[in-house]
Short mmCIF file of C-alpha atoms and ligand atoms in Angstrom, two decimals:
data_model
loop_
_atom_site.label_atom_id
_atom_site.label_comp_id
_atom_site.label_asym_id
_atom_site.label_seq_id
_atom_site.Cartn_x
_atom_site.Cartn_y
_atom_site.Cartn_z
CA MET A 298 14.16 16.29 18.98
CA ARG A 299 14.70 15.33 15.35
CA ILE A 300 15.25 11.58 15.09
CA ILE A 301 15.53 9.10 12.23
CA LEU A 302 14.67 5.41 12.63
CA LEU A 303 16.61 3.53 9.98
CA GLY A 304 16.47 -0.17 9.24
CA PRO A 305 15.23 -2.68 6.71
CA PRO A 306 11.52 -3.27 6.18
CA GLY A 307 10.35 -5.40 9.11
CA ALA A 308 13.01 -4.11 11.54
CA GLY A 309 10.28 -2.68 13.80
CA LYS A 310 10.45 1.02 12.91
CA GLY A 311 6.68 1.55 12.92
CA THR A 312 6.14 -0.55 16.06
CA HIS A 313 8.73 1.44 18.03
CA CYS A 314 7.68 4.84 16.67
CA LYS A 315 4.18 4.17 18.03
CA ARG A 316 5.67 3.38 21.46
CA VAL A 317 7.97 6.42 21.39
CA ILE A 318 5.16 8.88 20.64
CA GLN A 319 3.22 7.60 23.67
CA LYS A 320 6.11 8.55 25.96
CA TYR A 321 7.76 11.54 24.28
CA ASP A 322 6.27 14.66 22.80
CA VAL A 323 7.14 14.06 19.13
CA HIS A 324 5.35 13.51 15.83
CA HIS A 325 5.65 10.24 13.93
CA LEU A 326 6.28 10.89 10.23
CA SER A 327 6.16 7.62 8.29
CA SER A 328 6.70 8.04 4.55
CA GLY A 329 5.03 4.64 3.93
CA ASP A 330 1.93 5.59 5.97
CA ILE A 331 1.68 8.97 4.23
CA LEU A 332 1.91 7.29 0.82
CA ARG A 333 -0.77 4.74 1.80
CA GLN A 334 -3.05 7.58 2.93
CA GLN A 335 -2.47 9.35 -0.40
CA ARG A 336 -3.38 6.15 -2.22
CA ALA A 337 -6.52 5.65 -0.16
CA SER A 338 -7.58 9.23 -0.96
CA ARG A 339 -6.77 8.62 -4.65
CA THR A 340 -4.64 11.75 -4.97
CA GLU A 341 -2.29 12.31 -7.93
CA LEU A 342 0.65 11.59 -5.63
CA GLY A 343 -0.98 8.35 -4.47
CA LYS A 344 -1.62 7.25 -8.05
CA LYS A 345 2.00 7.96 -9.02
CA ALA A 346 3.32 5.96 -6.05
CA GLN A 347 1.06 2.93 -6.53
CA THR A 348 3.01 0.85 -9.08
CA TYR A 349 6.31 1.35 -7.30
CA MET A 350 4.89 0.36 -3.92
CA ASP A 351 3.06 -2.70 -5.20
CA SER A 352 6.21 -4.10 -6.78
CA GLY A 353 8.48 -3.38 -3.81
CA GLN A 354 10.43 -0.60 -5.55
CA LEU A 355 11.15 2.84 -4.15
CA VAL A 356 9.01 5.79 -5.22
CA PRO A 357 11.25 8.30 -7.11
CA ASP A 358 13.35 10.57 -4.89
CA LYS A 359 11.90 13.82 -6.25
CA ILE A 360 8.34 12.88 -5.23
CA ILE A 361 9.38 11.63 -1.79
CA ILE A 362 11.67 14.55 -0.97
CA GLU A 363 8.99 17.11 -1.81
CA MET A 364 6.39 15.21 0.22
CA MET A 365 8.57 14.64 3.31
CA VAL A 366 10.22 18.06 3.43
CA GLY A 367 6.67 19.47 3.34
CA GLU A 368 5.60 17.27 6.28
CA ILE A 369 8.74 18.08 8.27
CA THR A 370 8.18 21.79 7.77
CA LYS A 371 4.70 21.43 9.34
CA CYS A 372 6.27 19.87 12.49
CA ARG A 373 9.19 22.27 12.73
CA ASN A 374 8.19 23.64 16.10
CA SER A 375 7.86 20.25 17.74
CA GLY A 376 10.07 17.20 17.45
CA TYR A 377 9.64 14.39 14.96
CA LEU A 378 10.58 10.80 14.33
CA LEU A 379 11.23 9.96 10.70
CA ASP A 380 10.23 6.39 9.79
CA GLY A 381 11.07 5.11 6.30
CA PHE A 382 12.70 8.37 5.19
CA PRO A 383 15.42 8.94 4.07
CA ARG A 384 15.80 5.70 2.11
CA THR A 385 18.44 6.73 -0.44
CA VAL A 386 21.62 8.83 -0.21
CA PRO A 387 20.08 11.61 -2.38
CA GLN A 388 17.11 11.72 0.04
CA ALA A 389 19.49 11.94 3.03
CA GLN A 390 21.43 14.75 1.34
CA ALA A 391 18.24 16.63 0.43
CA LEU A 392 17.04 16.33 4.03
CA ALA A 393 20.38 17.61 5.38
CA ASP A 394 20.26 20.55 2.93
CA ALA A 395 16.64 21.44 3.77
CA LEU A 396 17.43 21.42 7.50
CA ALA A 397 20.71 23.33 7.11
CA ALA A 398 18.82 26.05 5.21
CA VAL A 399 16.89 26.78 8.43
CA GLY A 400 19.84 26.23 10.78
CA GLU A 401 18.77 22.76 11.94
CA ARG A 402 20.07 19.21 11.76
CA ILE A 403 19.10 15.67 12.74
CA ASP A 404 19.94 15.00 16.40
CA LEU A 405 20.21 11.21 16.23
CA VAL A 406 19.85 8.27 13.86
CA LEU A 407 18.74 4.97 15.43
CA ASN A 408 19.78 2.12 13.16
CA LEU A 409 17.63 -0.96 13.79
CA LYS A 410 19.60 -3.99 12.65
CA ILE A 411 18.15 -7.41 11.79
CA ASP A 412 19.06 -10.19 9.38
CA ASP A 413 17.11 -10.83 6.18
CA GLN A 414 15.50 -14.03 7.41
CA THR A 415 14.06 -12.35 10.50
CA ALA A 416 12.92 -9.37 8.42
CA ALA A 417 11.17 -11.66 5.92
CA SER A 418 9.31 -13.65 8.58
CA ARG A 419 8.25 -10.46 10.37
CA LEU A 420 6.91 -8.98 7.13
CA THR A 421 5.04 -12.04 5.91
CA GLY A 422 3.48 -12.45 9.39
CA ARG A 423 2.57 -8.77 9.78
CA ARG A 424 -1.12 -7.93 10.02
CA SER A 425 -2.58 -4.49 10.56
CA CYS A 426 -5.84 -2.84 11.43
CA PRO A 427 -7.36 -0.96 8.48
CA GLY A 428 -9.18 1.30 10.96
CA CYS A 429 -6.63 2.50 13.53
CA GLY A 430 -3.37 1.31 11.94
CA ALA A 431 -2.33 -0.90 14.89
CA VAL A 432 0.25 -3.47 13.83
CA TYR A 433 0.40 -7.11 14.96
CA HIS A 434 2.28 -10.26 14.05
CA LEU A 435 0.77 -13.72 13.57
CA GLU A 436 3.24 -15.28 16.02
CA ASN A 437 5.27 -12.59 17.76
CA LEU A 438 2.72 -9.93 18.66
CA LYS A 439 -0.70 -11.57 18.46
CA PRO A 440 -3.96 -9.72 19.01
CA LYS A 441 -6.05 -10.89 21.98
CA VAL A 442 -8.67 -12.36 19.61
CA ASN A 443 -7.35 -14.05 16.49
CA GLY A 444 -7.66 -11.84 13.40
CA ALA A 445 -9.28 -8.87 15.21
CA CYS A 446 -7.84 -5.54 16.36
CA ASP A 447 -7.51 -5.15 20.15
CA HIS A 448 -8.59 -1.51 19.92
CA ASP A 449 -11.62 -1.52 17.64
CA GLY A 450 -12.31 -5.16 16.77
CA ALA A 451 -11.81 -4.56 13.02
CA GLU A 452 -10.69 -7.50 10.89
CA LEU A 453 -6.89 -7.44 10.49
CA VAL A 454 -5.46 -7.34 6.96
CA GLN A 455 -2.16 -8.16 5.27
CA ARG A 456 -0.43 -5.37 3.35
CA PRO A 457 -0.28 -6.36 -0.35
CA ASP A 458 3.48 -5.68 -0.39
CA ASP A 459 4.03 -8.07 2.53
CA ARG A 460 3.45 -11.08 0.27
CA ARG A 461 6.55 -13.28 0.07
CA GLU A 462 7.50 -12.49 -3.55
CA ILE A 463 7.34 -8.72 -3.01
CA VAL A 464 9.18 -8.95 0.33
CA ALA A 465 12.24 -10.36 -1.46
CA ASN A 466 12.28 -7.30 -3.77
CA ARG A 467 11.94 -4.91 -0.85
CA LEU A 468 14.87 -6.47 1.00
CA ARG A 469 16.98 -6.34 -2.18
CA THR A 470 16.05 -2.67 -2.63
CA TYR A 471 17.07 -2.04 0.99
CA ARG A 472 20.50 -3.59 0.47
CA GLU A 473 21.16 -1.71 -2.78
CA LEU A 474 19.74 1.73 -2.04
CA THR A 475 19.13 2.17 1.70
CA ALA A 476 22.12 0.42 3.32
CA PRO A 477 24.42 3.21 1.95
CA VAL A 478 22.36 5.72 3.98
CA VAL A 479 23.83 4.11 7.13
CA ASP A 480 27.34 5.03 5.88
CA PHE A 481 26.12 8.56 5.09
CA TYR A 482 25.24 9.05 8.77
CA LYS A 483 28.26 7.09 10.07
CA LYS A 484 30.48 9.87 8.66
CA ASP A 485 29.29 12.35 11.27
CA GLY A 486 28.91 9.93 14.17
CA ARG A 487 25.30 10.66 15.07
CA ILE A 488 24.16 7.12 14.39
CA TYR A 489 23.53 4.47 17.03
CA ASP A 490 23.20 0.78 16.13
CA ILE A 491 20.49 -1.24 17.88
CA ASP A 492 20.09 -5.02 17.80
CA ALA A 493 16.46 -5.15 16.69
CA GLY A 494 16.37 -8.94 16.50
CA ARG A 495 15.60 -9.08 20.22
CA ASN A 496 12.25 -9.21 21.97
CA VAL A 497 10.19 -6.09 21.23
CA ASP A 498 10.20 -4.81 24.85
CA GLU A 499 13.99 -5.10 25.07
CA VAL A 500 14.38 -3.09 21.86
CA THR A 501 11.97 -0.45 23.14
CA LYS A 502 13.95 -0.20 26.40
CA THR A 503 17.21 0.43 24.50
CA ILE A 504 15.52 3.10 22.35
CA PHE A 505 14.05 4.87 25.39
CA GLU A 506 17.44 4.81 27.17
CA LYS A 507 19.09 6.39 24.15
CA LEU A 508 16.38 9.06 23.80
CA ASP A 509 16.71 9.85 27.52
CA THR A 510 20.40 10.63 27.01
CA LEU A 511 19.31 13.31 24.51
CA GLY A 512 17.30 14.95 27.26
CA ALA A 513 14.06 14.11 25.46
CA SER A 514 10.90 14.21 27.57
P1 LIG B 611 8.87 -1.70 9.91
O1 LIG B 611 8.03 -0.48 10.22
O2 LIG B 611 10.33 -1.51 10.21
O3 LIG B 611 8.64 -2.24 8.52
P2 LIG B 611 7.09 -3.03 11.83
O4 LIG B 611 7.23 -2.19 13.04
O5 LIG B 611 5.82 -2.90 11.06
O6 LIG B 611 8.40 -2.88 10.88
O7 LIG B 611 7.29 -4.56 12.29
C1 LIG B 611 7.21 -5.62 11.34
C2 LIG B 611 6.50 -6.83 11.97
O8 LIG B 611 7.32 -7.38 12.98
C3 LIG B 611 5.17 -6.50 12.64
O9 LIG B 611 4.30 -7.58 12.43
C4 LIG B 611 5.54 -6.35 14.13
O10 LIG B 611 4.44 -6.71 14.94
C5 LIG B 611 6.69 -7.34 14.27
N1 LIG B 611 7.76 -6.90 15.18
C6 LIG B 611 8.27 -5.67 15.34
N2 LIG B 611 9.28 -5.68 16.22
C7 LIG B 611 9.42 -6.97 16.64
C8 LIG B 611 10.30 -7.65 17.57
N3 LIG B 611 11.27 -7.00 18.25
N4 LIG B 611 10.15 -8.98 17.71
C9 LIG B 611 9.22 -9.65 17.03
N5 LIG B 611 8.36 -9.09 16.16
C10 LIG B 611 8.45 -7.76 15.97
P1 LIG B 612 7.10 1.22 4.32
O1 LIG B 612 5.73 1.39 4.86
O2 LIG B 612 8.12 2.13 4.95
O3 LIG B 612 7.56 -0.22 4.28
O4 LIG B 612 7.03 1.70 2.77
C1 LIG B 612 6.17 1.05 1.85
C2 LIG B 612 6.56 1.44 0.44
O5 LIG B 612 6.40 2.86 0.24
C3 LIG B 612 8.03 1.18 0.04
O6 LIG B 612 8.25 -0.16 -0.37
C4 LIG B 612 8.22 2.18 -1.11
O7 LIG B 612 7.59 1.74 -2.31
C5 LIG B 612 7.41 3.40 -0.60
N1 LIG B 612 8.27 4.31 0.20
C6 LIG B 612 8.14 4.59 1.53
N2 LIG B 612 9.09 5.45 1.91
C7 LIG B 612 9.86 5.72 0.83
C8 LIG B 612 11.01 6.51 0.60
N3 LIG B 612 11.59 7.22 1.58
N4 LIG B 612 11.52 6.54 -0.66
C9 LIG B 612 10.96 5.84 -1.66
N5 LIG B 612 9.88 5.06 -1.50
C10 LIG B 612 9.32 5.00 -0.27
#
């Protein structure tokens, strides 16, 4: 299955992708995670992306499209969940074109909807494990021991772009450039809205029910 998880930063895309890949046989392709790995490895791509990411702006389409189409091609024979891509209409069009060129298309777009205030408090309270990438929240999804990862005990960190002043930019960028991607997919009816403001287990249940209707296993 070829699935897109859309939604503003903080909607829960990463959290739910991690749950989906435990149940279904699909790859999780997160453009944000791939960019952070590139930065950590100090590649040319990572260096180019750095300033945009730190200020809450989008990395230019050309760079992202090349990177993500490359990753998708590697997973062609299995399914994938796209998280954080596409984030602009030109990215959505480039993805559709790249898939059409090999006779494929996206099966379903899950649109995680939350209001700005909820998104902002989820982002500023997000903490993650630098070792295994597990994601927590200071109030909503706490680790068993304060400040430490449940899996490997590493000290949890805050993403630099989750600071309040950058969060406001990211939500503005979402409204201006990513919200139109929802309309792009609404035109062909393969998009399904999900109220992502609910408790995390309820959201997961809705996502699993929808994936089950696709015959995913
Ligand atoms: P995204 O990948 O869309 O930016 P994340 O999955 O990283 O969002 O979630 C953002 C923050 O909100 C994390 O701290 C996560 O633990 C928390 N979170 C995710 N889903 C929910 C939910 N349904 N209710 C409360 N907190 C949530
Ligand atoms: P995320 O982890 O999805 O919140 O992404 C973190 C940051 O990476 C974003 O604020 C952007 O700077 C950059 N980024 C991730 N995905 C994309 C994309 N599809 N297009 C442009 N920039 C992206």
